[in-house]
mmCIF file with all atom_site columns, C-alpha atoms in Angstrom:
data_model
loop_
_atom_site.group_PDB
_atom_site.id
_atom_site.type_symbol
_atom_site.label_atom_id
_atom_site.label_alt_id
_atom_site.label_comp_id
_atom_site.label_asym_id
_atom_site.label_entity_id
_atom_site.label_seq_id
_atom_site.pdbx_PDB_ins_code
_atom_site.Cartn_x
_atom_site.Cartn_y
_atom_site.Cartn_z
_atom_site.occupancy
_atom_site.B_iso_or_equiv
_atom_site.pdbx_formal_charge
_atom_site.auth_seq_id
_atom_site.auth_comp_id
_atom_site.auth_asym_id
_atom_site.auth_atom_id
_atom_site.pdbx_PDB_model_num
ATOM 1  C CA . MET A 1 1  ? 6.723  7.906   4.578   1.00 61.00 ? 1  MET A CA 1
ATOM 2  C CA . GLU A 1 2  ? 7.911  9.376   7.838   1.00 68.00 ? 2  GLU A CA 1
ATOM 3  C CA . ASN A 1 3  ? 5.025  7.711   9.713   1.00 73.00 ? 3  ASN A CA 1
ATOM 4  C CA . THR A 1 4  ? 6.241  4.324   8.576   1.00 78.00 ? 4  THR A CA 1
ATOM 5  C CA . LEU A 1 5  ? 10.038 4.843   8.983   1.00 86.00 ? 5  LEU A CA 1
ATOM 6  C CA . ILE A 1 6  ? 11.622 2.899   11.816  1.00 86.00 ? 6  ILE A CA 1
ATOM 7  C CA . LYS A 1 7  ? 14.136 5.410   13.125  1.00 91.00 ? 7  LYS A CA 1
ATOM 8  C CA . GLU A 1 8  ? 16.287 3.043   15.086  1.00 95.00 ? 8  GLU A CA 1
ATOM 9  C CA . GLU A 1 9  ? 16.431 -0.708  15.427  1.00 95.00 ? 9  GLU A CA 1
ATOM 10 C CA . LYS A 1 10 ? 18.806 -3.482  16.486  1.00 97.00 ? 10 LYS A CA 1
ATOM 11 C CA . ILE A 1 11 ? 19.083 -6.550  14.343  1.00 96.00 ? 11 ILE A CA 1
ATOM 12 C CA . SER A 1 12 ? 21.051 -9.775  15.007  1.00 96.00 ? 12 SER A CA 1
ATOM 13 C CA . LYS A 1 13 ? 22.232 -11.685 12.109  1.00 95.00 ? 13 LYS A CA 1
ATOM 14 C CA . GLY A 1 14 ? 24.904 -14.360 12.049  1.00 93.00 ? 14 GLY A CA 1
ATOM 15 C CA . GLY A 1 15 ? 25.830 -13.719 15.668  1.00 94.00 ? 15 GLY A CA 1
ATOM 16 C CA . ILE A 1 16 ? 26.376 -9.955  14.999  1.00 96.00 ? 16 ILE A CA 1
ATOM 17 C CA . GLU A 1 17 ? 24.206 -7.135  16.355  1.00 97.00 ? 17 GLU A CA 1
ATOM 18 C CA . PHE A 1 18 ? 23.573 -4.313  13.901  1.00 97.00 ? 18 PHE A CA 1
ATOM 19 C CA . LEU A 1 19 ? 22.397 -0.961  15.172  1.00 97.00 ? 19 LEU A CA 1
ATOM 20 C CA . ILE A 1 20 ? 20.557 0.669   12.165  1.00 97.00 ? 20 ILE A CA 1
ATOM 21 C CA . LYS A 1 21 ? 19.460 4.294   12.351  1.00 97.00 ? 21 LYS A CA 1
ATOM 22 C CA . LYS A 1 22 ? 17.409 6.057   9.731   1.00 95.00 ? 22 LYS A CA 1
ATOM 23 C CA . LYS A 1 23 ? 16.258 9.670   8.980   1.00 95.00 ? 23 LYS A CA 1
ATOM 24 C CA . ILE A 1 24 ? 14.665 11.531  6.183   1.00 93.00 ? 24 ILE A CA 1
ATOM 25 C CA . GLU A 1 25 ? 16.672 14.525  5.000   1.00 93.00 ? 25 GLU A CA 1
ATOM 26 C CA . ASP A 1 26 ? 16.302 16.637  1.794   1.00 93.00 ? 26 ASP A CA 1
ATOM 27 C CA . GLN A 1 27 ? 14.173 13.974  -0.034  1.00 92.00 ? 27 GLN A CA 1
ATOM 28 C CA . HIS A 1 28 ? 16.504 11.253  0.954   1.00 95.00 ? 28 HIS A CA 1
ATOM 29 C CA . ILE A 1 29 ? 16.559 8.365   3.446   1.00 94.00 ? 29 ILE A CA 1
ATOM 30 C CA . ILE A 1 30 ? 19.828 8.326   5.350   1.00 96.00 ? 30 ILE A CA 1
ATOM 31 C CA . LYS A 1 31 ? 20.706 5.103   7.010   1.00 96.00 ? 31 LYS A CA 1
ATOM 32 C CA . ASP A 1 32 ? 23.661 4.467   9.340   1.00 97.00 ? 32 ASP A CA 1
ATOM 33 C CA . ILE A 1 33 ? 24.634 0.812   10.085  1.00 97.00 ? 33 ILE A CA 1
ATOM 34 C CA . ILE A 1 34 ? 26.888 0.370   12.977  1.00 97.00 ? 34 ILE A CA 1
ATOM 35 C CA . PHE A 1 35 ? 28.311 -3.030  14.255  1.00 97.00 ? 35 PHE A CA 1
ATOM 36 C CA . GLN A 1 36 ? 31.388 -4.795  15.697  1.00 96.00 ? 36 GLN A CA 1
ATOM 37 C CA . HIS A 1 37 ? 32.928 -7.974  14.410  1.00 95.00 ? 37 HIS A CA 1
ATOM 38 C CA . GLN A 1 38 ? 35.960 -9.623  15.744  1.00 94.00 ? 38 GLN A CA 1
ATOM 39 C CA . GLY A 1 39 ? 36.890 -6.603  17.883  1.00 94.00 ? 39 GLY A CA 1
ATOM 40 C CA . LYS A 1 40 ? 36.741 -4.194  15.043  1.00 97.00 ? 40 LYS A CA 1
ATOM 41 C CA . ASP A 1 41 ? 34.051 -1.376  14.762  1.00 97.00 ? 41 ASP A CA 1
ATOM 42 C CA . TYR A 1 42 ? 32.287 -0.855  11.482  1.00 98.00 ? 42 TYR A CA 1
ATOM 43 C CA . HIS A 1 43 ? 30.168 2.081   10.298  1.00 97.00 ? 43 HIS A CA 1
ATOM 44 C CA . PHE A 1 44 ? 28.394 2.094   6.903   1.00 97.00 ? 44 PHE A CA 1
ATOM 45 C CA . PHE A 1 45 ? 26.240 4.897   5.447   1.00 95.00 ? 45 PHE A CA 1
ATOM 46 C CA . GLU A 1 46 ? 23.531 4.657   2.839   1.00 96.00 ? 46 GLU A CA 1
ATOM 47 C CA . LYS A 1 47 ? 21.610 7.340   1.095   1.00 96.00 ? 47 LYS A CA 1
ATOM 48 C CA . VAL A 1 48 ? 18.635 6.743   -1.161  1.00 93.00 ? 48 VAL A CA 1
ATOM 49 C CA . LYS A 1 49 ? 16.521 9.340   -2.934  1.00 94.00 ? 49 LYS A CA 1
ATOM 50 C CA . LEU A 1 50 ? 12.848 9.241   -2.377  1.00 92.00 ? 50 LEU A CA 1
ATOM 51 C CA . HIS A 1 51 ? 10.434 9.685   -5.439  1.00 93.00 ? 51 HIS A CA 1
ATOM 52 C CA . THR A 1 52 ? 6.685  10.206  -5.629  1.00 92.00 ? 52 THR A CA 1
ATOM 53 C CA . LEU A 1 53 ? 4.526  7.575   -7.313  1.00 93.00 ? 53 LEU A CA 1
ATOM 54 C CA . VAL A 1 54 ? 4.032  10.124  -10.138 1.00 95.00 ? 54 VAL A CA 1
ATOM 55 C CA . GLU A 1 55 ? 7.731  10.584  -10.522 1.00 95.00 ? 55 GLU A CA 1
ATOM 56 C CA . ILE A 1 56 ? 8.440  6.763   -10.708 1.00 96.00 ? 56 ILE A CA 1
ATOM 57 C CA . ASN A 1 57 ? 5.598  6.227   -13.231 1.00 96.00 ? 57 ASN A CA 1
ATOM 58 C CA . ASP A 1 58 ? 6.861  9.092   -15.361 1.00 97.00 ? 58 ASP A CA 1
ATOM 59 C CA . TYR A 1 59 ? 10.441 7.720   -15.376 1.00 96.00 ? 59 TYR A CA 1
ATOM 60 C CA . ALA A 1 60 ? 9.055  4.277   -16.368 1.00 96.00 ? 60 ALA A CA 1
ATOM 61 C CA . LYS A 1 61 ? 6.889  5.692   -19.189 1.00 96.00 ? 61 LYS A CA 1
ATOM 62 C CA . GLU A 1 62 ? 9.857  7.648   -20.515 1.00 96.00 ? 62 GLU A CA 1
ATOM 63 C CA . PHE A 1 63 ? 11.761 4.284   -21.094 1.00 96.00 ? 63 PHE A CA 1
ATOM 64 C CA . GLY A 1 64 ? 8.756  2.356   -22.395 1.00 97.00 ? 64 GLY A CA 1
ATOM 65 C CA . PHE A 1 65 ? 7.427  0.734   -19.171 1.00 98.00 ? 65 PHE A CA 1
ATOM 66 C CA . GLU A 1 66 ? 3.836  0.614   -17.998 1.00 97.00 ? 66 GLU A CA 1
ATOM 67 C CA . ARG A 1 67 ? 3.082  0.007   -14.136 1.00 97.00 ? 67 ARG A CA 1
ATOM 68 C CA . GLN A 1 68 ? 1.277  -3.269  -13.545 1.00 97.00 ? 68 GLN A CA 1
ATOM 69 C CA . LEU A 1 69 ? 1.154  -3.595  -9.769  1.00 97.00 ? 69 LEU A CA 1
ATOM 70 C CA . ILE A 1 70 ? 2.190  -1.919  -6.613  1.00 97.00 ? 70 ILE A CA 1
ATOM 71 C CA . PHE A 1 71 ? 2.980  -3.825  -3.436  1.00 97.00 ? 71 PHE A CA 1
ATOM 72 C CA . GLY A 1 72 ? 3.400  -2.359  0.057   1.00 95.00 ? 72 GLY A CA 1
ATOM 73 C CA . ASP A 1 73 ? 5.937  -4.791  1.557   1.00 94.00 ? 73 ASP A CA 1
ATOM 74 C CA . TYR A 1 74 ? 8.198  -7.706  0.800   1.00 94.00 ? 74 TYR A CA 1
ATOM 75 C CA . HIS A 1 75 ? 5.396  -10.116 1.337   1.00 97.00 ? 75 HIS A CA 1
ATOM 76 C CA . LEU A 1 76 ? 3.609  -8.471  -1.641  1.00 96.00 ? 76 LEU A CA 1
ATOM 77 C CA . GLY A 1 77 ? 0.845  -7.062  0.615   1.00 96.00 ? 77 GLY A CA 1
ATOM 78 C CA . ASP A 1 78 ? -1.442 -4.342  -0.717  1.00 96.00 ? 78 ASP A CA 1
ATOM 79 C CA . PHE A 1 79 ? 0.211  -0.764  -0.983  1.00 95.00 ? 79 PHE A CA 1
ATOM 80 C CA . ASP A 1 80 ? -1.164 1.876   1.349   1.00 93.00 ? 80 ASP A CA 1
ATOM 81 C CA . LEU A 1 81 ? 0.443  5.315   0.934   1.00 89.00 ? 81 LEU A CA 1
ATOM 82 C CA . GLU A 1 82 ? 0.039  6.079   4.616   1.00 88.00 ? 82 GLU A CA 1
ATOM 83 C CA . ARG A 1 83 ? 0.876  2.801   6.141   1.00 90.00 ? 83 ARG A CA 1
ATOM 84 C CA . SER A 1 84 ? 3.036  0.621   3.802   1.00 91.00 ? 84 SER A CA 1
ATOM 85 C CA . PRO A 1 85 ? 6.830  0.261   4.834   1.00 87.00 ? 85 PRO A CA 1
ATOM 86 C CA . ARG A 1 86 ? 7.760  -0.150  1.126   1.00 89.00 ? 86 ARG A CA 1
ATOM 87 C CA . CYS A 1 87 ? 6.511  0.851   -2.295  1.00 92.00 ? 87 CYS A CA 1
ATOM 88 C CA . ILE A 1 88 ? 7.505  -2.017  -4.620  1.00 96.00 ? 88 ILE A CA 1
ATOM 89 C CA . ASN A 1 89 ? 6.452  -1.347  -8.248  1.00 97.00 ? 89 ASN A CA 1
ATOM 90 C CA . LEU A 1 90 ? 6.169  -3.972  -10.946 1.00 97.00 ? 90 LEU A CA 1
ATOM 91 C CA . PHE A 1 91 ? 6.428  -2.691  -14.627 1.00 97.00 ? 91 PHE A CA 1
ATOM 92 C CA . LYS A 1 92 ? 5.986  -4.287  -17.950 1.00 97.00 ? 92 LYS A CA 1
ATOM 93 C CA . LYS A 1 93 ? 7.748  -3.172  -21.119 1.00 97.00 ? 93 LYS A CA 1
ATOM 94 C CA . VAL A 1 94 ? 5.311  -1.764  -23.620 1.00 94.00 ? 94 VAL A CA 1
ATOM 95 C CA . GLU A 1 95 ? 5.659  -3.097  -27.051 1.00 84.00 ? 95 GLU A CA 1
#
């Protein structure tokens, strides 16, 4: 995960430049989003828990789901544990 994490980037959307900083701390991704709009400064904070593939699968099974596919990005590319920027799981309810 750390080898695919983009630690700092600037993104422009709708004429606003966003500075996004990310780090991994205590099994969480911590994201700071900083920008300015109409002369006012904004700073948002996001914290997302990281889970292993085994943990995700165990949670799904507990609630009656079965993993069907895993994608590695928003374009639904193949998942590679060492290289993929995302881990997108597709589950199906077991009947």
